[in-house]
Amino acid sequence: DKYIAHVKAQVVNQDAIDKMQDDIKIVYTPLHGTGNIPVRRVLKEIGFTHVYVVPEQELPDGDFPTVSYPNPEAAEAFALGLGMAKKLDADLVLATDPDADRLGVYVKDSKSGEYIPLTGNMSGSLLCEYVLSQKAAKNAIPEDGEVVKSIVTTNLVDAVADYYHCKLVECLTGFKWIGKQILKEEQTGKGHYMFGLEESYGCLIGTYARDKDAISATVALCEAAAYYKMKNMTLWDAMVAMYEKYGYYKDAVKAIGLKGIEGLAKIQNIMETLRNEAPAKVGEYDVVSARDYKLDTIKDMKTGAVTETGLPASNVLYYDLNDGAWVCVRPSGTEPKIKFYYGVKGTSLDDAEAKSKAVGDELMGMVDKMM
């Protein structure tokens, strides 16, 4: 009961829900996990009347019989939900992972009638914009407001934070570091947490928890859908409006699996090669600065000046590129893989897609030469 009360307390525009509660259709699946009861309960208590749960995936089942991998990042996880949504003409389709800390979402495009998937970067940015815009309308953003993200999360959030005069704080990958930033704010009395997210489909609204929470994210997305529907906009319309406002940011990741002792050696070789000689360019982009989180250095590529990252040591390399682009390289902490995260900023969806593909191709070409 206390938890549900905290989640409900994060609602920033109950009026929007009250006005549109009968006009929003929501399809939800817990993917055989733990989200079913808390999601249904809290959506019902704040007023949503049309919430449809995918019956085949409703009950907990550790064998996950309807999916090969119960991951809200995978299109397969949405097959049943999307089928149900099309029959009902639903506004959005939501899926929480089995322990209900990550949320995947498809939103309806009113123009094409298709359901469009939002990445974790997209849904997180959309929620950040919604929460901050609503709080700004009530003059509820303090002067020391902070938005916290992991270093591999989209730069679109940087633009959102800047627009609402919030400080952007970067943490290492893993939501525990965002939790530690909340604790730091509480202990020092400096900084006021407004929103936190990471690219892997996790965010936290409020400070009642120290980890990402898909129940709260589900509530916020449904609330945002109600708010934008009042303005005759879908969540996809809201996403495009964000792109028009801040730029068409596009983020991607490529993972290269290298198994065995030889694979580990190759991963180490790639990291050391890049560490010892940072690239001056990545495709069309100039490398503006090179961050080495293992050595705690940020090198200005033009002046050669070196400053500290200010974060704990971690085997991660990061390159700030011109025109809002970036690349980050890190070995996976759980699998024999090396991951290349990257982001670009375009002038349209197609332009961003083309720029993203060019950077991805360039990175894979660089890796081939190091193998």
Tab-separated table of C-alpha atoms in Angstrom:
chain	number	residue	atom	x	y	z
A	1	ASP	CA	0.000	0.000	0.000
A	2	LYS	CA	2.850	2.404	0.847
A	3	TYR	CA	4.559	1.627	-2.444
A	4	ILE	CA	1.383	2.198	-4.488
A	5	ALA	CA	0.860	5.481	-2.643
A	6	HIS	CA	4.381	6.616	-3.607
A	7	VAL	CA	3.823	5.702	-7.263
A	8	LYS	CA	0.503	7.581	-7.330
A	9	ALA	CA	2.206	10.588	-5.720
A	10	GLN	CA	4.394	10.964	-8.848
A	11	VAL	CA	1.382	11.882	-11.007
A	12	VAL	CA	1.877	15.484	-12.147
A	13	ASN	CA	-1.411	16.131	-13.988
A	14	GLN	CA	-4.358	14.236	-12.516
A	15	ASP	CA	-6.674	16.625	-14.333
A	16	ALA	CA	-5.556	15.224	-17.712
A	17	ILE	CA	-6.326	11.687	-16.531
A	18	ASP	CA	-9.729	12.735	-15.167
A	19	LYS	CA	-10.675	14.327	-18.487
A	20	MET	CA	-9.412	11.567	-20.794
A	21	GLN	CA	-9.660	8.402	-18.657
A	22	ASP	CA	-12.503	6.972	-20.765
A	23	ASP	CA	-10.844	7.867	-24.088
A	24	ILE	CA	-7.504	6.112	-23.629
A	25	LYS	CA	-7.177	2.405	-24.443
A	26	ILE	CA	-4.158	0.678	-22.955
A	27	VAL	CA	-2.935	-2.842	-23.745
A	28	TYR	CA	-0.505	-4.202	-21.163
A	29	THR	CA	1.490	-7.404	-20.714
A	30	PRO	CA	3.578	-8.391	-17.679
A	31	LEU	CA	5.306	-11.066	-19.820
A	32	HIS	CA	4.488	-13.781	-17.243
A	33	GLY	CA	6.190	-11.675	-14.569
A	34	THR	CA	5.449	-9.604	-11.480
A	35	GLY	CA	3.953	-6.427	-12.974
A	36	ASN	CA	0.354	-7.552	-13.480
A	37	ILE	CA	-1.242	-6.744	-10.120
A	38	PRO	CA	0.605	-3.494	-9.271
A	39	VAL	CA	0.143	-2.055	-12.796
A	40	ARG	CA	-3.569	-2.899	-12.914
A	41	ARG	CA	-4.151	-1.646	-9.398
A	42	VAL	CA	-2.413	1.700	-9.745
A	43	LEU	CA	-3.889	2.460	-13.201
A	44	LYS	CA	-7.355	1.681	-11.857
A	45	GLU	CA	-6.872	3.793	-8.721
A	46	ILE	CA	-5.737	6.882	-10.649
A	47	GLY	CA	-8.712	6.529	-12.985
A	48	PHE	CA	-7.928	4.676	-16.225
A	49	THR	CA	-10.963	2.603	-17.206
A	50	HIS	CA	-9.816	0.825	-20.388
A	51	VAL	CA	-6.810	-1.317	-19.453
A	52	TYR	CA	-6.581	-4.652	-21.266
A	53	VAL	CA	-4.092	-7.295	-20.124
A	54	VAL	CA	-2.832	-9.902	-22.601
A	55	PRO	CA	-4.500	-13.047	-21.155
A	56	GLU	CA	-1.875	-15.534	-22.394
A	57	GLN	CA	0.898	-13.598	-20.575
A	58	GLU	CA	-1.036	-12.457	-17.514
A	59	LEU	CA	-0.067	-15.063	-14.912
A	60	PRO	CA	3.438	-15.604	-13.506
A	61	ASP	CA	5.246	-18.468	-15.226
A	62	GLY	CA	9.008	-18.940	-14.977
A	63	ASP	CA	9.027	-20.981	-18.189
A	64	PHE	CA	7.775	-17.956	-20.190
A	65	PRO	CA	5.816	-20.200	-22.577
A	66	THR	CA	4.749	-17.515	-25.095
A	67	VAL	CA	8.182	-15.967	-25.742
A	68	SER	CA	11.680	-17.305	-26.289
A	69	TYR	CA	13.105	-14.405	-24.268
A	70	PRO	CA	10.876	-12.238	-22.014
A	71	ASN	CA	12.574	-8.949	-22.868
A	72	PRO	CA	10.583	-5.742	-23.541
A	73	GLU	CA	13.413	-4.665	-25.866
A	74	ALA	CA	12.528	-7.549	-28.231
A	75	ALA	CA	9.827	-7.160	-30.880
A	76	GLU	CA	8.751	-10.785	-30.290
A	77	ALA	CA	7.610	-9.932	-26.756
A	78	PHE	CA	4.977	-7.600	-28.240
A	79	ALA	CA	3.449	-9.982	-30.808
A	80	LEU	CA	0.403	-10.913	-28.712
A	81	GLY	CA	-0.035	-7.409	-27.314
A	82	LEU	CA	0.073	-5.779	-30.739
A	83	GLY	CA	-2.472	-8.256	-32.089
A	84	MET	CA	-4.790	-7.346	-29.234
A	85	ALA	CA	-4.130	-3.612	-29.692
A	86	LYS	CA	-5.084	-3.683	-33.370
A	87	LYS	CA	-8.411	-5.353	-32.573
A	88	LEU	CA	-9.173	-2.823	-29.842
A	89	ASP	CA	-7.690	0.198	-31.648
A	90	ALA	CA	-5.588	0.871	-28.536
A	91	ASP	CA	-3.528	4.017	-28.029
A	92	LEU	CA	-0.472	2.285	-26.656
A	93	VAL	CA	0.949	-1.155	-25.895
A	94	LEU	CA	3.102	-1.617	-22.794
A	95	ALA	CA	5.261	-4.521	-21.626
A	96	THR	CA	7.165	-4.811	-18.372
A	97	ASP	CA	9.984	-7.304	-17.971
A	98	PRO	CA	9.544	-10.174	-15.461
A	99	ASP	CA	10.792	-8.217	-12.420
A	100	ALA	CA	8.979	-5.072	-13.608
A	101	ASP	CA	11.840	-2.617	-13.564
A	102	ARG	CA	12.069	-2.072	-17.348
A	103	LEU	CA	9.295	-0.911	-19.665
A	104	GLY	CA	8.901	-1.372	-23.411
A	105	VAL	CA	6.273	0.538	-25.393
A	106	TYR	CA	4.646	0.767	-28.812
A	107	VAL	CA	2.608	3.880	-29.616
A	108	LYS	CA	0.014	4.359	-32.324
A	109	ASP	CA	0.713	6.705	-35.203
A	110	SER	CA	-2.645	8.235	-36.077
A	111	LYS	CA	-1.523	9.038	-39.627
A	112	SER	CA	-0.460	5.528	-40.684
A	113	GLY	CA	-2.443	3.546	-38.103
A	114	GLU	CA	0.745	1.590	-37.353
A	115	TYR	CA	2.239	0.973	-33.915
A	116	ILE	CA	5.758	2.373	-33.590
A	117	PRO	CA	8.260	1.010	-31.033
A	118	LEU	CA	10.032	3.488	-28.781
A	119	THR	CA	13.551	2.636	-27.655
A	120	GLY	CA	14.515	3.165	-24.021
A	121	ASN	CA	16.206	6.407	-25.065
A	122	MET	CA	13.031	7.586	-26.788
A	123	SER	CA	10.525	6.674	-24.073
A	124	GLY	CA	12.860	7.968	-21.351
A	125	SER	CA	13.331	11.293	-23.147
A	126	LEU	CA	9.585	11.579	-23.761
A	127	LEU	CA	8.880	11.017	-20.062
A	128	CYS	CA	11.605	13.455	-19.011
A	129	GLU	CA	10.126	16.155	-21.278
A	130	TYR	CA	6.604	15.453	-20.030
A	131	VAL	CA	7.468	15.451	-16.316
A	132	LEU	CA	9.660	18.575	-16.518
A	133	SER	CA	7.179	20.481	-18.713
A	134	GLN	CA	4.367	19.769	-16.262
A	135	LYS	CA	6.476	20.771	-13.264
A	136	ALA	CA	7.711	23.892	-15.036
A	137	ALA	CA	4.086	24.905	-15.660
A	138	LYS	CA	3.583	24.824	-11.892
A	139	ASN	CA	6.925	26.540	-11.133
A	140	ALA	CA	7.915	23.309	-9.389
A	141	ILE	CA	11.474	22.974	-10.739
A	142	PRO	CA	13.949	24.198	-8.101
A	143	GLU	CA	17.064	26.162	-9.058
A	144	ASP	CA	19.254	23.152	-8.247
A	145	GLY	CA	17.109	20.654	-10.199
A	146	GLU	CA	19.063	17.741	-11.667
A	147	VAL	CA	18.425	15.215	-14.430
A	148	VAL	CA	20.593	12.120	-14.059
A	149	LYS	CA	21.525	9.690	-16.840
A	150	SER	CA	24.094	7.015	-17.609
A	151	ILE	CA	26.971	7.928	-19.926
A	152	VAL	CA	25.593	5.711	-22.731
A	153	THR	CA	22.165	7.384	-22.715
A	154	THR	CA	20.962	9.743	-25.452
A	155	ASN	CA	22.094	13.378	-25.646
A	156	LEU	CA	18.459	14.290	-26.307
A	157	VAL	CA	18.059	14.265	-22.519
A	158	ASP	CA	20.874	16.803	-22.207
A	159	ALA	CA	18.895	19.132	-24.455
A	160	VAL	CA	15.705	18.597	-22.421
A	161	ALA	CA	17.513	19.257	-19.124
A	162	ASP	CA	19.103	22.414	-20.521
A	163	TYR	CA	15.748	23.730	-21.784
A	164	TYR	CA	14.225	23.413	-18.307
A	165	HIS	CA	17.335	24.840	-16.603
A	166	CYS	CA	18.256	21.591	-14.881
A	167	LYS	CA	21.809	20.420	-14.336
A	168	LEU	CA	22.645	17.271	-16.337
A	169	VAL	CA	24.529	14.723	-14.216
A	170	GLU	CA	26.191	11.726	-15.858
A	171	CYS	CA	26.837	8.413	-14.102
A	172	LEU	CA	28.475	5.133	-15.050
A	173	THR	CA	26.302	2.441	-16.623
A	174	GLY	CA	24.028	0.681	-14.126
A	175	PHE	CA	21.085	2.254	-12.348
A	176	LYS	CA	22.739	1.879	-8.936
A	177	TRP	CA	24.873	4.910	-9.833
A	178	ILE	CA	21.757	7.001	-10.383
A	179	GLY	CA	20.543	5.766	-6.986
A	180	LYS	CA	23.850	6.852	-5.464
A	181	GLN	CA	23.421	10.320	-6.973
A	182	ILE	CA	20.038	10.616	-5.236
A	183	LEU	CA	21.683	9.584	-1.961
A	184	LYS	CA	24.486	12.106	-2.508
A	185	GLU	CA	21.930	14.889	-2.997
A	186	GLU	CA	20.144	13.875	0.195
A	187	GLN	CA	23.342	13.660	2.230
A	188	THR	CA	24.870	16.929	1.012
A	189	GLY	CA	21.678	18.946	0.598
A	190	LYS	CA	22.947	19.986	-2.840
A	191	GLY	CA	20.953	19.145	-5.948
A	192	HIS	CA	17.327	18.168	-6.357
A	193	TYR	CA	16.540	14.996	-8.310
A	194	MET	CA	13.941	15.583	-11.035
A	195	PHE	CA	14.301	12.539	-13.292
A	196	GLY	CA	16.744	9.713	-13.999
A	197	LEU	CA	17.100	7.271	-16.879
A	198	GLU	CA	19.337	4.852	-18.719
A	199	GLU	CA	19.127	3.679	-22.335
A	200	SER	CA	18.263	0.093	-21.423
A	201	TYR	CA	14.546	0.848	-20.870
A	202	GLY	CA	14.857	2.032	-17.267
A	203	CYS	CA	13.836	5.256	-15.537
A	204	LEU	CA	12.811	6.517	-12.118
A	205	ILE	CA	10.384	9.324	-11.347
A	206	GLY	CA	10.623	10.411	-7.714
A	207	THR	CA	13.066	9.370	-5.003
A	208	TYR	CA	11.034	6.690	-3.203
A	209	ALA	CA	13.271	3.995	-4.783
A	210	ARG	CA	16.931	3.537	-5.670
A	211	ASP	CA	16.377	1.550	-8.853
A	212	LYS	CA	14.497	1.889	-12.108
A	213	ASP	CA	10.770	1.198	-11.774
A	214	ALA	CA	8.548	0.122	-14.671
A	215	ILE	CA	5.336	0.489	-12.641
A	216	SER	CA	5.945	4.210	-12.192
A	217	ALA	CA	7.072	4.540	-15.826
A	218	THR	CA	3.876	2.796	-16.993
A	219	VAL	CA	1.738	5.208	-14.985
A	220	ALA	CA	3.641	8.216	-16.332
A	221	LEU	CA	3.381	7.088	-19.960
A	222	CYS	CA	-0.360	6.523	-19.629
A	223	GLU	CA	-0.708	9.925	-17.968
A	224	ALA	CA	1.323	11.529	-20.772
A	225	ALA	CA	-0.886	9.774	-23.345
A	226	ALA	CA	-3.953	11.298	-21.665
A	227	TYR	CA	-2.368	14.767	-21.579
A	228	TYR	CA	-1.343	14.723	-25.232
A	229	LYS	CA	-4.700	13.249	-26.293
A	230	MET	CA	-6.336	16.341	-24.781
A	231	LYS	CA	-4.285	18.245	-27.368
A	232	ASN	CA	-5.336	15.813	-30.140
A	233	MET	CA	-1.831	14.320	-30.175
A	234	THR	CA	-0.650	10.730	-29.876
A	235	LEU	CA	2.537	9.865	-28.005
A	236	TRP	CA	4.195	9.497	-31.414
A	237	ASP	CA	3.080	13.040	-32.289
A	238	ALA	CA	4.634	14.160	-28.998
A	239	MET	CA	7.875	12.357	-29.856
A	240	VAL	CA	8.062	14.060	-33.267
A	241	ALA	CA	7.295	17.415	-31.624
A	242	MET	CA	10.265	16.804	-29.317
A	243	TYR	CA	12.498	16.098	-32.293
A	244	GLU	CA	11.317	19.313	-33.954
A	245	LYS	CA	12.052	21.223	-30.761
A	246	TYR	CA	15.481	19.781	-29.916
A	247	GLY	CA	16.767	18.008	-33.047
A	248	TYR	CA	16.321	14.505	-34.428
A	249	TYR	CA	18.528	12.493	-32.077
A	250	LYS	CA	19.158	8.882	-33.035
A	251	ASP	CA	20.994	6.419	-30.787
A	252	ALA	CA	22.147	2.883	-31.428
A	253	VAL	CA	24.410	0.142	-30.093
A	254	LYS	CA	26.427	-2.578	-31.788
A	255	ALA	CA	27.713	-5.548	-29.799
A	256	ILE	CA	30.466	-7.859	-31.008
A	257	GLY	CA	30.604	-11.286	-29.365
A	258	LEU	CA	34.127	-12.682	-28.890
A	259	LYS	CA	34.116	-15.939	-26.935
A	260	GLY	CA	36.884	-17.781	-25.154
A	261	ILE	CA	40.364	-16.712	-24.094
A	262	GLU	CA	41.127	-15.512	-27.616
A	263	GLY	CA	37.972	-13.396	-27.582
A	264	LEU	CA	38.904	-11.769	-24.266
A	265	ALA	CA	42.348	-11.000	-25.653
A	266	LYS	CA	40.778	-9.349	-28.720
A	267	ILE	CA	38.483	-7.256	-26.545
A	268	GLN	CA	41.454	-6.121	-24.460
A	269	ASN	CA	43.415	-5.346	-27.621
A	270	ILE	CA	40.599	-3.191	-29.031
A	271	MET	CA	40.316	-1.258	-25.750
A	272	GLU	CA	44.082	-0.742	-25.431
A	273	THR	CA	44.477	0.294	-29.070
A	274	LEU	CA	41.769	2.936	-28.694
A	275	ARG	CA	43.086	3.955	-25.267
A	276	ASN	CA	46.624	4.515	-26.533
A	277	GLU	CA	45.593	6.291	-29.713
A	278	ALA	CA	42.217	7.999	-29.708
A	279	PRO	CA	40.793	8.466	-33.213
A	280	ALA	CA	40.872	12.019	-34.560
A	281	LYS	CA	37.753	11.401	-36.639
A	282	VAL	CA	34.836	8.962	-36.783
A	283	GLY	CA	33.544	9.105	-40.329
A	284	GLU	CA	32.559	12.710	-41.084
A	285	TYR	CA	32.755	13.716	-37.429
A	286	ASP	CA	35.711	15.246	-35.595
A	287	VAL	CA	36.549	13.898	-32.139
A	288	VAL	CA	36.289	16.955	-29.876
A	289	SER	CA	37.326	15.250	-26.640
A	290	ALA	CA	38.294	11.762	-25.485
A	291	ARG	CA	37.215	10.496	-22.076
A	292	ASP	CA	38.961	7.537	-20.434
A	293	TYR	CA	37.043	6.469	-17.353
A	294	LYS	CA	39.720	3.940	-16.400
A	295	LEU	CA	42.408	6.625	-16.241
A	296	ASP	CA	39.938	9.342	-15.079
A	297	THR	CA	40.903	11.702	-17.907
A	298	ILE	CA	39.129	13.928	-20.413
A	299	LYS	CA	41.455	15.127	-23.151
A	300	ASP	CA	40.614	18.141	-25.296
A	301	MET	CA	41.732	16.990	-28.736
A	302	LYS	CA	42.434	20.524	-29.982
A	303	THR	CA	44.381	21.931	-27.040
A	304	GLY	CA	45.652	18.705	-25.461
A	305	ALA	CA	44.405	19.911	-22.061
A	306	VAL	CA	43.464	17.093	-19.678
A	307	THR	CA	40.836	17.247	-16.933
A	308	GLU	CA	39.255	14.608	-14.656
A	309	THR	CA	36.036	12.722	-15.400
A	310	GLY	CA	35.016	12.863	-11.746
A	311	LEU	CA	33.508	9.363	-11.895
A	312	PRO	CA	34.730	6.069	-10.382
A	313	ALA	CA	37.258	4.076	-12.427
A	314	SER	CA	35.691	1.917	-15.142
A	315	ASN	CA	37.041	0.376	-18.340
A	316	VAL	CA	35.068	2.691	-20.634
A	317	LEU	CA	36.132	5.028	-23.452
A	318	TYR	CA	33.936	7.878	-24.649
A	319	TYR	CA	34.358	10.264	-27.579
A	320	ASP	CA	32.494	13.553	-27.821
A	321	LEU	CA	32.072	14.388	-31.515
A	322	ASN	CA	30.986	17.622	-33.154
A	323	ASP	CA	27.332	18.386	-33.940
A	324	GLY	CA	25.949	16.583	-30.879
A	325	ALA	CA	27.288	13.150	-31.875
A	326	TRP	CA	29.162	10.715	-29.620
A	327	VAL	CA	30.641	7.220	-29.348
A	328	CYS	CA	31.183	5.085	-26.245
A	329	VAL	CA	33.082	1.779	-26.089
A	330	ARG	CA	32.856	-0.660	-23.191
A	331	PRO	CA	33.236	-4.393	-22.640
A	332	SER	CA	30.049	-6.038	-21.392
A	333	GLY	CA	30.079	-6.784	-17.681
A	334	THR	CA	28.005	-9.957	-18.068
A	335	GLU	CA	28.845	-11.438	-21.487
A	336	PRO	CA	31.946	-11.960	-23.690
A	337	LYS	CA	31.102	-8.924	-25.783
A	338	ILE	CA	32.396	-5.469	-26.540
A	339	LYS	CA	29.725	-2.816	-27.047
A	340	PHE	CA	29.802	0.303	-29.179
A	341	TYR	CA	27.152	2.853	-28.230
A	342	TYR	CA	26.729	5.894	-30.453
A	343	GLY	CA	24.398	8.770	-31.114
A	344	VAL	CA	23.888	11.423	-33.787
A	345	LYS	CA	21.679	14.453	-34.296
A	346	GLY	CA	19.903	14.924	-37.635
A	347	THR	CA	17.533	17.370	-39.274
A	348	SER	CA	14.832	14.749	-39.929
A	349	LEU	CA	14.108	11.095	-39.129
A	350	ASP	CA	15.681	10.044	-42.440
A	351	ASP	CA	18.718	12.288	-41.998
A	352	ALA	CA	19.336	10.963	-38.481
A	353	GLU	CA	18.929	7.379	-39.720
A	354	ALA	CA	21.493	7.933	-42.490
A	355	LYS	CA	23.989	9.586	-40.144
A	356	SER	CA	23.548	6.803	-37.578
A	357	LYS	CA	24.146	4.103	-40.187
A	358	ALA	CA	27.279	5.872	-41.418
A	359	VAL	CA	28.733	6.047	-37.893
A	360	GLY	CA	27.854	2.392	-37.217
A	361	ASP	CA	29.509	1.277	-40.458
A	362	GLU	CA	32.587	3.371	-39.699
A	363	LEU	CA	32.935	1.868	-36.213
A	364	MET	CA	32.679	-1.686	-37.523
A	365	GLY	CA	35.316	-0.853	-40.131
A	366	MET	CA	37.623	0.442	-37.394
A	367	VAL	CA	37.102	-2.753	-35.387
A	368	ASP	CA	37.871	-4.961	-38.380
A	369	LYS	CA	41.272	-3.284	-38.700
A	370	MET	CA	42.019	-3.951	-35.008
A	371	MET	CA	41.020	-7.637	-35.023
